[in-house]
mmCIF file of C-alpha atoms in Angstrom:
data_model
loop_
_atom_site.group_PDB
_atom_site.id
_atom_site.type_symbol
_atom_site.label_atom_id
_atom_site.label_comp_id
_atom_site.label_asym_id
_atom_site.label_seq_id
_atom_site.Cartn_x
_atom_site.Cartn_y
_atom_site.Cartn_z
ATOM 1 C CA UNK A 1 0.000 0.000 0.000
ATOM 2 C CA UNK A 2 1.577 3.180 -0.891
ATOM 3 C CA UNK A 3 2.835 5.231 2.265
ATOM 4 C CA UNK A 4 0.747 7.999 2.048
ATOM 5 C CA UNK A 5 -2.532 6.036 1.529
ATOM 6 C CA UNK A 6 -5.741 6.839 4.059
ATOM 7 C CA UNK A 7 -4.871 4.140 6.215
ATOM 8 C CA UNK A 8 -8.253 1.538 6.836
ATOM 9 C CA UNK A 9 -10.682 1.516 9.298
ATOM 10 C CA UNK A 10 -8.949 -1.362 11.299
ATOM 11 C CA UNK A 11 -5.485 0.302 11.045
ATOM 12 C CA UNK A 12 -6.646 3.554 12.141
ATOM 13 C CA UNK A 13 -8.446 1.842 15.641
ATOM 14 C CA UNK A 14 -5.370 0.491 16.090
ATOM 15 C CA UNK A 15 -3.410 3.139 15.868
ATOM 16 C CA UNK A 16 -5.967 5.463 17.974
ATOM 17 C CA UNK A 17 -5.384 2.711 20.917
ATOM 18 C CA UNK A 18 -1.754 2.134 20.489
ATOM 19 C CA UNK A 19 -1.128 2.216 24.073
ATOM 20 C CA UNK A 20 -3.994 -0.176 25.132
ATOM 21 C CA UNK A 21 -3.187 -2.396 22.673
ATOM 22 C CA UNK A 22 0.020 -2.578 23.406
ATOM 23 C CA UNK A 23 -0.374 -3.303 26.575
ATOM 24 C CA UNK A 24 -2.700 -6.265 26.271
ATOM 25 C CA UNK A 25 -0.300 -7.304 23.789
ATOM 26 C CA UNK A 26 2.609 -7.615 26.386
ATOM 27 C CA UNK A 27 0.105 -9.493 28.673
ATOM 28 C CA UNK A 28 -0.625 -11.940 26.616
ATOM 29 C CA UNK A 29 3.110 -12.856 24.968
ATOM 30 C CA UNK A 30 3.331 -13.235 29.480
ATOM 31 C CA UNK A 31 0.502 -15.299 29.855
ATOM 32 C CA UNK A 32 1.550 -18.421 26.694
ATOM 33 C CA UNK A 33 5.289 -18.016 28.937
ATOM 34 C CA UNK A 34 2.663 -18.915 31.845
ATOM 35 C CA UNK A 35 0.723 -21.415 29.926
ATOM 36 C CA UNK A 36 3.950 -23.077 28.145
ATOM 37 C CA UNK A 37 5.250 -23.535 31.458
ATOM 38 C CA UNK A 38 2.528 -24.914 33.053
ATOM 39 C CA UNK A 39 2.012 -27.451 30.340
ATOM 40 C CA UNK A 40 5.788 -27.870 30.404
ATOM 41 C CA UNK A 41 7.630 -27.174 33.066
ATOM 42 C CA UNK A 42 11.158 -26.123 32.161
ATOM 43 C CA UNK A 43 13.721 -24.544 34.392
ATOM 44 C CA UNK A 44 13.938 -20.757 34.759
ATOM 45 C CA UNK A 45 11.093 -20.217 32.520
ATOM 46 C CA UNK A 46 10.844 -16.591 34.201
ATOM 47 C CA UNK A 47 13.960 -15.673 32.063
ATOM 48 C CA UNK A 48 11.221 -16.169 28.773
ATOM 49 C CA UNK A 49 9.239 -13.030 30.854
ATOM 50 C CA UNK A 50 12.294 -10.909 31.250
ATOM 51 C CA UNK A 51 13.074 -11.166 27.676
ATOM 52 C CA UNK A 52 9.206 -10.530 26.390
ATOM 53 C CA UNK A 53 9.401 -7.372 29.000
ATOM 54 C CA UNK A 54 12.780 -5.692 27.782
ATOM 55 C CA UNK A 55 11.596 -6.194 24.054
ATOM 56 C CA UNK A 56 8.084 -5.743 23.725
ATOM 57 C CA UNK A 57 7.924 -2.618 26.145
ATOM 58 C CA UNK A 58 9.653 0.033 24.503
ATOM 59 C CA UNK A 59 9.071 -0.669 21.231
ATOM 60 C CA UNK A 60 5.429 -1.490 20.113
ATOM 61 C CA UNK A 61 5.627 -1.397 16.416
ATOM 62 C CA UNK A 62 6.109 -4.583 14.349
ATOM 63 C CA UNK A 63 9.168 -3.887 12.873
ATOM 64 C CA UNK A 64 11.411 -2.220 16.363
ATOM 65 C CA UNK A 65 10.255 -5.746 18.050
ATOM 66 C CA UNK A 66 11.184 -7.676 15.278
ATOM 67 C CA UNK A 67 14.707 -6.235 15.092
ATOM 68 C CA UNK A 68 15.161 -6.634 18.621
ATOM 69 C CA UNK A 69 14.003 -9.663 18.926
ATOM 70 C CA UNK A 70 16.738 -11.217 16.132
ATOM 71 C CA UNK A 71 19.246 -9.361 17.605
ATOM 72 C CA UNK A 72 18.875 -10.785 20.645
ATOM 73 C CA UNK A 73 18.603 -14.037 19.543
ATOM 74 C CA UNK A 74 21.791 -14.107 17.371
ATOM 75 C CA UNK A 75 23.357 -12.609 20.720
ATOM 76 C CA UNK A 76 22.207 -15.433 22.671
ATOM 77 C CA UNK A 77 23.209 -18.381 20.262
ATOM 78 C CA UNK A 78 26.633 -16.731 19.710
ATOM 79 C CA UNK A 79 27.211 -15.808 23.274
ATOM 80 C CA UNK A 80 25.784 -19.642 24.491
ATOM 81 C CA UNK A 81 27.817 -21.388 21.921
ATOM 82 C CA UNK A 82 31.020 -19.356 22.816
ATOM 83 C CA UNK A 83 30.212 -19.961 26.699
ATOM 84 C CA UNK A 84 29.772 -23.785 25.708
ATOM 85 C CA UNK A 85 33.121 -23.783 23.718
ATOM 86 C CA UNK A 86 35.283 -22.510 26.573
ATOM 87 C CA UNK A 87 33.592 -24.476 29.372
ATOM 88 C CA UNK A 88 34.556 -27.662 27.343
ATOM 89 C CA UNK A 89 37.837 -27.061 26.205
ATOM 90 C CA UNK A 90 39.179 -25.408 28.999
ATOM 91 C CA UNK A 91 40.449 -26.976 31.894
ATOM 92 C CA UNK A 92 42.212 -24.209 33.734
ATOM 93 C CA UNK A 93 40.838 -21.554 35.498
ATOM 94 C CA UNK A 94 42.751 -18.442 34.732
ATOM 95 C CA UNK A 95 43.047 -20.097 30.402
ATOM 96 C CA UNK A 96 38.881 -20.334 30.648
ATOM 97 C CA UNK A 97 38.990 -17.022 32.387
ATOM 98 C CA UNK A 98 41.490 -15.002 30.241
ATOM 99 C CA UNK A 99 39.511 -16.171 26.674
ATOM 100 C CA UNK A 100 36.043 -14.911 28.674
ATOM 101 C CA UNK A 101 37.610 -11.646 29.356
ATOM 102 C CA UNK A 102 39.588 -11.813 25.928
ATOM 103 C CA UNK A 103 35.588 -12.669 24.130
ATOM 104 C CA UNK A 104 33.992 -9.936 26.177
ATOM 105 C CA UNK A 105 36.907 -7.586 24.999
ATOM 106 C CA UNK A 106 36.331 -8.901 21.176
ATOM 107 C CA UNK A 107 32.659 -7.538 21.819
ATOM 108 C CA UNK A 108 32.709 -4.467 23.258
ATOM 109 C CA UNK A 109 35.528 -3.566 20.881
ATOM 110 C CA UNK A 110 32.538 -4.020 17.897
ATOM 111 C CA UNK A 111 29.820 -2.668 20.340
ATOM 112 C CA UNK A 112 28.728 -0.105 17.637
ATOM 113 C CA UNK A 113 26.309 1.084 15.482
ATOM 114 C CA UNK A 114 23.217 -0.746 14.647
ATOM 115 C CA UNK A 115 23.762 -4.082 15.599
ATOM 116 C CA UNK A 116 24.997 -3.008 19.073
ATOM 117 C CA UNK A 117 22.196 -4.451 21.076
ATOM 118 C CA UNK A 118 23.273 -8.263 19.886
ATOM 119 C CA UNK A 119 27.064 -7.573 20.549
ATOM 120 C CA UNK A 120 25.948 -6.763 24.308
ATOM 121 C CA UNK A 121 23.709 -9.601 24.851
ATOM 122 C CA UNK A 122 26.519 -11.729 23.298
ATOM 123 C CA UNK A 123 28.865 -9.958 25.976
ATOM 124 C CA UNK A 124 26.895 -11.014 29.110
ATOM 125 C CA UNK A 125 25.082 -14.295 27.593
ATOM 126 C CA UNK A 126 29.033 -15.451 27.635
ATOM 127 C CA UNK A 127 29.184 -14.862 31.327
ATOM 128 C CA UNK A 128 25.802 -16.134 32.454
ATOM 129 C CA UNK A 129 26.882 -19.217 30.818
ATOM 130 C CA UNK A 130 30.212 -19.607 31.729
ATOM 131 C CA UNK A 131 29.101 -18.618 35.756
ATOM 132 C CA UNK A 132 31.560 -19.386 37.804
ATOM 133 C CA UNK A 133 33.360 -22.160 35.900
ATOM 134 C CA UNK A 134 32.530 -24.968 37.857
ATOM 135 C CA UNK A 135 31.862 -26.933 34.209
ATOM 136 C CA UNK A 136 27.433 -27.297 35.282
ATOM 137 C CA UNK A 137 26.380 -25.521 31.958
ATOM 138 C CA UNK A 138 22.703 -26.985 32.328
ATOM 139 C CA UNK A 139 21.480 -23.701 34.372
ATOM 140 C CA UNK A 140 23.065 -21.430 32.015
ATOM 141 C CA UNK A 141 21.733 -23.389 28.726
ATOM 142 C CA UNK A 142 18.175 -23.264 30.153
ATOM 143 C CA UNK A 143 18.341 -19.873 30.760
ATOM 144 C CA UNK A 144 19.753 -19.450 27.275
ATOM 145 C CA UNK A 145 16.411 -21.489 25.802
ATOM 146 C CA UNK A 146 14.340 -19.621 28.007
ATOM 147 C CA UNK A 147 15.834 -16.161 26.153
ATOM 148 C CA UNK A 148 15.278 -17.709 22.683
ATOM 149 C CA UNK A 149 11.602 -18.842 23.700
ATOM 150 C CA UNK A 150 11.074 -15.307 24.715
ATOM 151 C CA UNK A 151 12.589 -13.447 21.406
ATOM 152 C CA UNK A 152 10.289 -15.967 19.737
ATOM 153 C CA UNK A 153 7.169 -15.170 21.408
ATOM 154 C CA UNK A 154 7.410 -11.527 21.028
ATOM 155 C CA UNK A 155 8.192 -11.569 17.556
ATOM 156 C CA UNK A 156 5.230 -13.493 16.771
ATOM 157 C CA UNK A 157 3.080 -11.621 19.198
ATOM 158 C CA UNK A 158 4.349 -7.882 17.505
ATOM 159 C CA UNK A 159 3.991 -9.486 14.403
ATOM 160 C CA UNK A 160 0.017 -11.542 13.871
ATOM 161 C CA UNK A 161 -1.769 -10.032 17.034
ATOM 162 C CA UNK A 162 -3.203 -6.303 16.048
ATOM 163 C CA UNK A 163 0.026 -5.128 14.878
ATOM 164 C CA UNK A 164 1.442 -1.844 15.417
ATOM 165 C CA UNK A 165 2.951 -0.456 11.907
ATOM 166 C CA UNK A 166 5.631 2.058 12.488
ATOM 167 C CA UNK A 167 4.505 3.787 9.422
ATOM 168 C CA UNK A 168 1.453 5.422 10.861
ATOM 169 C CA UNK A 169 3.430 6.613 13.993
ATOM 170 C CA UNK A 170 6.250 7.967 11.253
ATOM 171 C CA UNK A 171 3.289 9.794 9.070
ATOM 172 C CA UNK A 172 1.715 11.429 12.386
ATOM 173 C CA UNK A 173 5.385 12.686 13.123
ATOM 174 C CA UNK A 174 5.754 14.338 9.868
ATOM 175 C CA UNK A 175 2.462 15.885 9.380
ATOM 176 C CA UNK A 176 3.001 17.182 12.922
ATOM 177 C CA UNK A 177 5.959 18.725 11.980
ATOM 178 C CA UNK A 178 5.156 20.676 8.841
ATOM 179 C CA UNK A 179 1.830 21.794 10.367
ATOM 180 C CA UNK A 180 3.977 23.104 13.421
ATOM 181 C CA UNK A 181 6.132 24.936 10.247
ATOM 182 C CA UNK A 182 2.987 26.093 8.460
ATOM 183 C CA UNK A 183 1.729 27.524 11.623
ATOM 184 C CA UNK A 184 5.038 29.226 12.332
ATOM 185 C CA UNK A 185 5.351 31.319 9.661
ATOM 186 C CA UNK A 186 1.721 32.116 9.401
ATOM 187 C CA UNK A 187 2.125 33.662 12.988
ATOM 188 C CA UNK A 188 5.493 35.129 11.623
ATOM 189 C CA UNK A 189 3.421 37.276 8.857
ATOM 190 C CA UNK A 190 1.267 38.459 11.537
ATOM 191 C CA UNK A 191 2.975 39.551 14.462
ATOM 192 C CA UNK A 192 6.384 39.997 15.813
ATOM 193 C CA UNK A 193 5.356 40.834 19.640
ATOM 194 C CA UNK A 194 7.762 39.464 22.074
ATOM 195 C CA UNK A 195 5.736 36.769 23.819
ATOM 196 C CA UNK A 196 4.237 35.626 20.505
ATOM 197 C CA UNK A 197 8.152 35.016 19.486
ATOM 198 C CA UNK A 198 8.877 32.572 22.761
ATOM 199 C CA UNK A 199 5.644 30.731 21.631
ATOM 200 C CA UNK A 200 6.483 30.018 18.014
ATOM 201 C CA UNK A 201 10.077 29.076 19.229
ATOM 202 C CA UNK A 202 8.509 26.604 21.517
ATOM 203 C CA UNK A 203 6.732 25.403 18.400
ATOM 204 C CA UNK A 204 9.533 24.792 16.585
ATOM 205 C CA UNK A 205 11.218 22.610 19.548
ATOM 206 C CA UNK A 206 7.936 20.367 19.239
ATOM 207 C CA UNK A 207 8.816 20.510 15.409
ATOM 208 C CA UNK A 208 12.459 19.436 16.113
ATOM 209 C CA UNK A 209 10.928 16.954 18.398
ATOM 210 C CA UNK A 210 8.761 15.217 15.851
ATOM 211 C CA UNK A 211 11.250 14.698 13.401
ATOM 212 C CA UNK A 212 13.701 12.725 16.068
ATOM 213 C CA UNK A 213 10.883 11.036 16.854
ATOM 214 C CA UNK A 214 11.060 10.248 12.879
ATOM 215 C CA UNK A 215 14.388 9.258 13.168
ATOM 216 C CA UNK A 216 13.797 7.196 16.314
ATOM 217 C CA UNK A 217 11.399 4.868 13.949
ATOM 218 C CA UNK A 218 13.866 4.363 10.787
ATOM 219 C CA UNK A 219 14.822 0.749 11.332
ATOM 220 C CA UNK A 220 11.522 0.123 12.418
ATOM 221 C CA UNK A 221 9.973 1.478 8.953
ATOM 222 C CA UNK A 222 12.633 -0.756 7.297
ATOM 223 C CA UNK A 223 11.947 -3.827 8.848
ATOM 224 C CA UNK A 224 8.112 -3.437 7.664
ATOM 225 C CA UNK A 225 8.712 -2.115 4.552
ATOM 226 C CA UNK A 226 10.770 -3.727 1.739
ATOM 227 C CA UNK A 227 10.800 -0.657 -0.408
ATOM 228 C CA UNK A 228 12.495 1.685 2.928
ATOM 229 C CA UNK A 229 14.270 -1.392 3.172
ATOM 230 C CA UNK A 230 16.137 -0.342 -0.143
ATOM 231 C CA UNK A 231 15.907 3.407 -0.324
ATOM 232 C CA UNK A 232 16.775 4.579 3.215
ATOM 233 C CA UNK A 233 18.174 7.316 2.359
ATOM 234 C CA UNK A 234 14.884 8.896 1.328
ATOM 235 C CA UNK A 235 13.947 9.210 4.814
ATOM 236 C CA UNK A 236 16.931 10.302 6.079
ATOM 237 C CA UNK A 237 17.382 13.311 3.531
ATOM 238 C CA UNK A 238 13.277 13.712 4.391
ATOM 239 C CA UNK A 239 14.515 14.192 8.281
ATOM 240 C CA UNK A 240 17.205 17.197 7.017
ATOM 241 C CA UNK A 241 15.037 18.813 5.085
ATOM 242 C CA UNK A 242 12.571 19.222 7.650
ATOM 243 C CA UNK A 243 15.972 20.106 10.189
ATOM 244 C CA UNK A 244 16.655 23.089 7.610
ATOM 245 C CA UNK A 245 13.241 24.332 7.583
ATOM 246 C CA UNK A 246 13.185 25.019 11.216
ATOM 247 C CA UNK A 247 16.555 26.810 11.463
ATOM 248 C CA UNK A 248 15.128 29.042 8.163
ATOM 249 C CA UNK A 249 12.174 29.867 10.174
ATOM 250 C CA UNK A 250 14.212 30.538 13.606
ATOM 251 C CA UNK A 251 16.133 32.982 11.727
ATOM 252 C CA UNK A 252 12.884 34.456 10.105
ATOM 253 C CA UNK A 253 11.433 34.509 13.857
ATOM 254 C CA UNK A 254 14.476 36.636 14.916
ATOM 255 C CA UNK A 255 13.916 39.397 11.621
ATOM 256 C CA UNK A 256 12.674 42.591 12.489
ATOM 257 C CA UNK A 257 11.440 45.803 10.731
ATOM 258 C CA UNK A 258 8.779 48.613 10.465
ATOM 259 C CA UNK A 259 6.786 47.652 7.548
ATOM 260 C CA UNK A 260 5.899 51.233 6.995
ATOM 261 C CA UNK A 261 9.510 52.047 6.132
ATOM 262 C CA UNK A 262 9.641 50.805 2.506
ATOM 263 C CA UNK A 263 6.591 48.933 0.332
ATOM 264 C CA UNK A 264 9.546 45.715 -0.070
ATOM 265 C CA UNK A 265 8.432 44.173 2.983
ATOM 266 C CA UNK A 266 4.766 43.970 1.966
ATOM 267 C CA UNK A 267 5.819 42.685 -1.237
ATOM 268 C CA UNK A 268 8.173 39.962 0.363
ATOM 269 C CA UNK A 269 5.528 39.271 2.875
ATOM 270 C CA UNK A 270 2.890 37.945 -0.001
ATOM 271 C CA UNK A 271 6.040 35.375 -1.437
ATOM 272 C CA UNK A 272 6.265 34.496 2.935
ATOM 273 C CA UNK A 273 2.196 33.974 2.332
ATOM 274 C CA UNK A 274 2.200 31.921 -0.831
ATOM 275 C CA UNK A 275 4.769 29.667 0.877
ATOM 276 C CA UNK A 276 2.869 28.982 3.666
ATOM 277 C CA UNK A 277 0.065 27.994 2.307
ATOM 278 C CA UNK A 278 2.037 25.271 0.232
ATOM 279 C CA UNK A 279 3.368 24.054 4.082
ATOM 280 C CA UNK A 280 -0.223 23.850 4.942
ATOM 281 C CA UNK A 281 -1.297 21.985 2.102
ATOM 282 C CA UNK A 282 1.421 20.081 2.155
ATOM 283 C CA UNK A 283 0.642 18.775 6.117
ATOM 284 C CA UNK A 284 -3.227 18.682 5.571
ATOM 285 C CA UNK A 285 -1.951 16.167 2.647
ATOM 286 C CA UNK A 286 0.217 14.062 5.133
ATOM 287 C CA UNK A 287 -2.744 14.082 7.507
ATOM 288 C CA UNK A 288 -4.711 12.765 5.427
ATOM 289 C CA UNK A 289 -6.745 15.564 5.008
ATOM 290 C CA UNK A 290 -6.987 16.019 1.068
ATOM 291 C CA UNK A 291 -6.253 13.028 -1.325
ATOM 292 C CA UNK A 292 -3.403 14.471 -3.618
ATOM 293 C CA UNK A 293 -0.427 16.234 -3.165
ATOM 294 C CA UNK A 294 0.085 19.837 -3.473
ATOM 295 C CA UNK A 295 1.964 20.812 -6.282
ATOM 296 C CA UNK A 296 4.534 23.274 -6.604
ATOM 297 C CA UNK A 297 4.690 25.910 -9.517
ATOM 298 C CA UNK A 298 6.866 25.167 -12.542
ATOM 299 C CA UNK A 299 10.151 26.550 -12.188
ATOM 300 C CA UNK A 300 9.437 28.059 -8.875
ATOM 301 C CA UNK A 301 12.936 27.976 -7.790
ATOM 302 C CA UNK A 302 13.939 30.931 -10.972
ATOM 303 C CA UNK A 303 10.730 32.302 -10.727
ATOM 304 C CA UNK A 304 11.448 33.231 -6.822
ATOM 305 C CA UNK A 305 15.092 34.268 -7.925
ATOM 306 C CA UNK A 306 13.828 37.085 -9.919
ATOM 307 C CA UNK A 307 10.935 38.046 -7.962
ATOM 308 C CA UNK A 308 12.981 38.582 -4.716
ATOM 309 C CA UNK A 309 15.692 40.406 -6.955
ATOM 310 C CA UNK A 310 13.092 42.825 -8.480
ATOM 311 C CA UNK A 311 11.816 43.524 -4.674
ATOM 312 C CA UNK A 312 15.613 44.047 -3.122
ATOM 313 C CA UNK A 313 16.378 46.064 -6.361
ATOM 314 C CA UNK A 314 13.156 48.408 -5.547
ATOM 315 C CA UNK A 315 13.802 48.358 -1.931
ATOM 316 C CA UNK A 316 17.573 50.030 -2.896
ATOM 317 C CA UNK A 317 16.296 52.679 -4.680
ATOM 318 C CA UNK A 318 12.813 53.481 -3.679
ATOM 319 C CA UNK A 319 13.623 55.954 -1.368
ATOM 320 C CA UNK A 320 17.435 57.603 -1.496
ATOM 321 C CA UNK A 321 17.834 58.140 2.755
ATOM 322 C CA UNK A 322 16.977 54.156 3.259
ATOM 323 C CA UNK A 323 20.530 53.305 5.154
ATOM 324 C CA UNK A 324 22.415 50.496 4.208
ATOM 325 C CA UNK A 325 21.471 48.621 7.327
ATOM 326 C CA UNK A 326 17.950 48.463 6.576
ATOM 327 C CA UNK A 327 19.250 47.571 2.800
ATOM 328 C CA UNK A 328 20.918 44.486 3.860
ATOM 329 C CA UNK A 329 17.847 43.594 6.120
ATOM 330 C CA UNK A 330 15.953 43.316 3.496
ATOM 331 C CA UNK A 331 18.410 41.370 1.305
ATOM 332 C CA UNK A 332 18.868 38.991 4.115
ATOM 333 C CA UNK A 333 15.042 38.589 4.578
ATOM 334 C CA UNK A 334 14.330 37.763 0.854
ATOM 335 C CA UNK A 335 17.778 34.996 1.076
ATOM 336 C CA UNK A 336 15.899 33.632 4.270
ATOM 337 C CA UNK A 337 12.906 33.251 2.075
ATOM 338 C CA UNK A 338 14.272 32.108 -1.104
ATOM 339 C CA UNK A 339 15.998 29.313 0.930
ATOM 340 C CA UNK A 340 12.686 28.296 2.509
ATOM 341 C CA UNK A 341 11.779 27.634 -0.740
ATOM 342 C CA UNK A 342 14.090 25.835 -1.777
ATOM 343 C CA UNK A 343 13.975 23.481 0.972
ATOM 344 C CA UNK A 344 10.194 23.006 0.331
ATOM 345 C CA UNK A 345 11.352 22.050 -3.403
ATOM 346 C CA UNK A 346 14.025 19.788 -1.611
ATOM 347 C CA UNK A 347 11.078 18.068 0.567
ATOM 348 C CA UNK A 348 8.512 17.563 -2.633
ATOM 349 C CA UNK A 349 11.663 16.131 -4.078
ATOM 350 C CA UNK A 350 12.208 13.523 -1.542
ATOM 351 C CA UNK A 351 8.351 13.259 -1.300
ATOM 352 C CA UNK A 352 8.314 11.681 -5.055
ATOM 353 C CA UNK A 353 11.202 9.374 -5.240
ATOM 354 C CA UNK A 354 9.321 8.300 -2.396
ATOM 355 C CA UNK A 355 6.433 7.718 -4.038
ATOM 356 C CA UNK A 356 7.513 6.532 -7.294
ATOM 357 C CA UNK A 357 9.903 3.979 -5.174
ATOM 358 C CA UNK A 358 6.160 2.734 -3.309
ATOM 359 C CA UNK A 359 4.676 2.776 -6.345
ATOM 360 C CA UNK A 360 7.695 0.509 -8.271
ATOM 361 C CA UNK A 361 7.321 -1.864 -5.506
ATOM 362 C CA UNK A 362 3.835 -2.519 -5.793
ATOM 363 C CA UNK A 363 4.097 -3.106 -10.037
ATOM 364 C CA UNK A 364 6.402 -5.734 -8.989
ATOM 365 C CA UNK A 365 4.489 -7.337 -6.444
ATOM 366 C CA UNK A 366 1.710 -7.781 -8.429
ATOM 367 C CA UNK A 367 3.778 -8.670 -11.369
ATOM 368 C CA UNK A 368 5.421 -11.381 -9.171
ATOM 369 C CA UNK A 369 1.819 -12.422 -7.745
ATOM 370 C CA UNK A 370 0.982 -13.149 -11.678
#
């Protein structure tokens, strides 16, 4: 389904009662642990619990549990069979010793990036099985099972029981954030009153906010999708885009001028106008609001070059006393704007290789499913 599809009636309850669901969710990947174990009593089942708990609770989309889940998985089989290894072979204290310390070194040494989560369960899955080296491995391998029964269960849980897509959280993010942009620089064309200024900067921060919290679901959206899967850059240069918008309109919150000095300002004022009504049309079409996508004038980028030239080139000689203070202002103001522009060309960019990548995907799936 392409991303930016009205999501159905059964996707949208979900993601309405996220939280609830989740929730339930989490109880009842605990209660098959509880059933499984009551069926079939294993040793330290509760270690399946822990496991369920430290993946399923802070990440309730389908594809964050999914990658945490695998990773900790691989961690566990690697540490366990590295554990195993040493506890068989070695005979001497300080030799078993030295190659745990030497294996925990080997980890932490990698401990980066993506795929740090499985180098640290590898770490201390090593130790737990290894204990104290008296050669029992049976606690430590049951423990181990109980970990892989618990990645299991979650994953399958996240995955078939009212899943959580991380696509709907990532589309609320980044319809939040241009309608916090939109609403920005509407205020900005209104007023420039002190306490208005703290508000709108507080705005932005929310803005800022939304697209980490973007960020924060990237290798969620990957695991889900197959077509982020292959283009993740798309997202990422999304995520900057939306970064450079909010510094352009912090710098446009800190401009300041008498508009009754020189007619310029008006004039720049209506180019400030028309672009913030694409930013609003632009969220109200992330939203879901209106079915297609805004679309941006031909050539908009040259046609805003010579518009803001004209206005600086009238502001420098419309009136002979205007200082060259106020004449840079105004230069400054229209680069502020022309760059705004530019990054909402940049975002309607990103926006249709985005697209056109969903929409490639899906004539191959159903050229596949032919």
């Amino acid at each position: 389904m392409p991303i930016f599809d009205k999501p159905g009636i059964f996707a949208s309850f979900i993601y309405r009662n996220a939280r609830i669901i989740h929730t339930l969710k989490i109880a009842l990947a605990l209660f098959i642990v509880a059933l499984f174990n009551w069926l079939w009593p294993v040793p330290h089942f509760i270690w399946a619990m822990v496991t369920i708990v430290i993946i399923m609770m802070g990440l309730p989309q389908v594809g964050g549990a999914i990658e945490k889940s695998l990773q900790r998985a691989i961690g566990t089989l690697i540490g366990s069979a590295y554990g195993v290894f040493l506890v068989i072979a070695m005979d001497n204290y300080w030799s078993l010793m030295g190659l745990l310390i030497f294996g925990v070194c080997v980890v932490v040494l990698l401990n980066a990036g993506r795929y740090s989560y499985a180098y640290l369960v590898t770490g201390f899955t090593m130790i737990i099985v290894i204990g104290d080296a008296n050669h029992d491995t049976s606690e430590a391998l049951w423990r181990s099972a109980n970990i892989l029964m618990g990645c299991l269960i979650a994953m399958l849980v996240s995955l078939f029981v009212l899943p959580i897509k991380a696509k709907q959280d990532w589309r609320a993010q980044l319809g939040k954030s241009f309608s916090l942009m939109a609403e920005v620089l509407a205020n900005h064309l209104q007023t420039h009153d002190n306490v208005e200024l703290l508000a709108e900067r507080l705005k932005l921060e929310n803005a800022m906010k939304a697209v980490l919290a973007q960020k924060k679901l990237f290798f969620s959206l990957e695991w889900e999708s197959q077509t982020l899967k292959k283009h993740p850059q798309l997202l990422t240069e999304l995520a900057n885009e939306q970064v450079r918008v909010i510094i352009l309109l912090e710098l446009l919150l800190m401009s300041h001028w008498r508009e009754e000095e020189n007619d310029a300002y008006g004039r720049m004022q209506q180019i400030a106008q028309r672009l913030q009504q694409d930013f609003a049309a632009l969220a109200d079409y992330v939203n879901g609001k209106r079915h297609d996508r805004p679309l941006l004038p031909l050539e908009l980028e040259q046609q805003l070059q010579r518009q803001l030239l004209v206005e600086q080139q009238l502001a420098s000689g419309s009136d002979s006393e205007q200082t060259d203070h106020q004449h840079f202002t105004q230069n400054g103001y229209g680069w502020l704007l022309y760059q705004l522009a530019l990054a909402l060309l940049a975002i309607n960019q990103e926006l249709d290789k985005l697209e056109q990548a969903y929409d490639k995907q899906q004539f191959l799936n159903k050229a596949m499913a032919e």
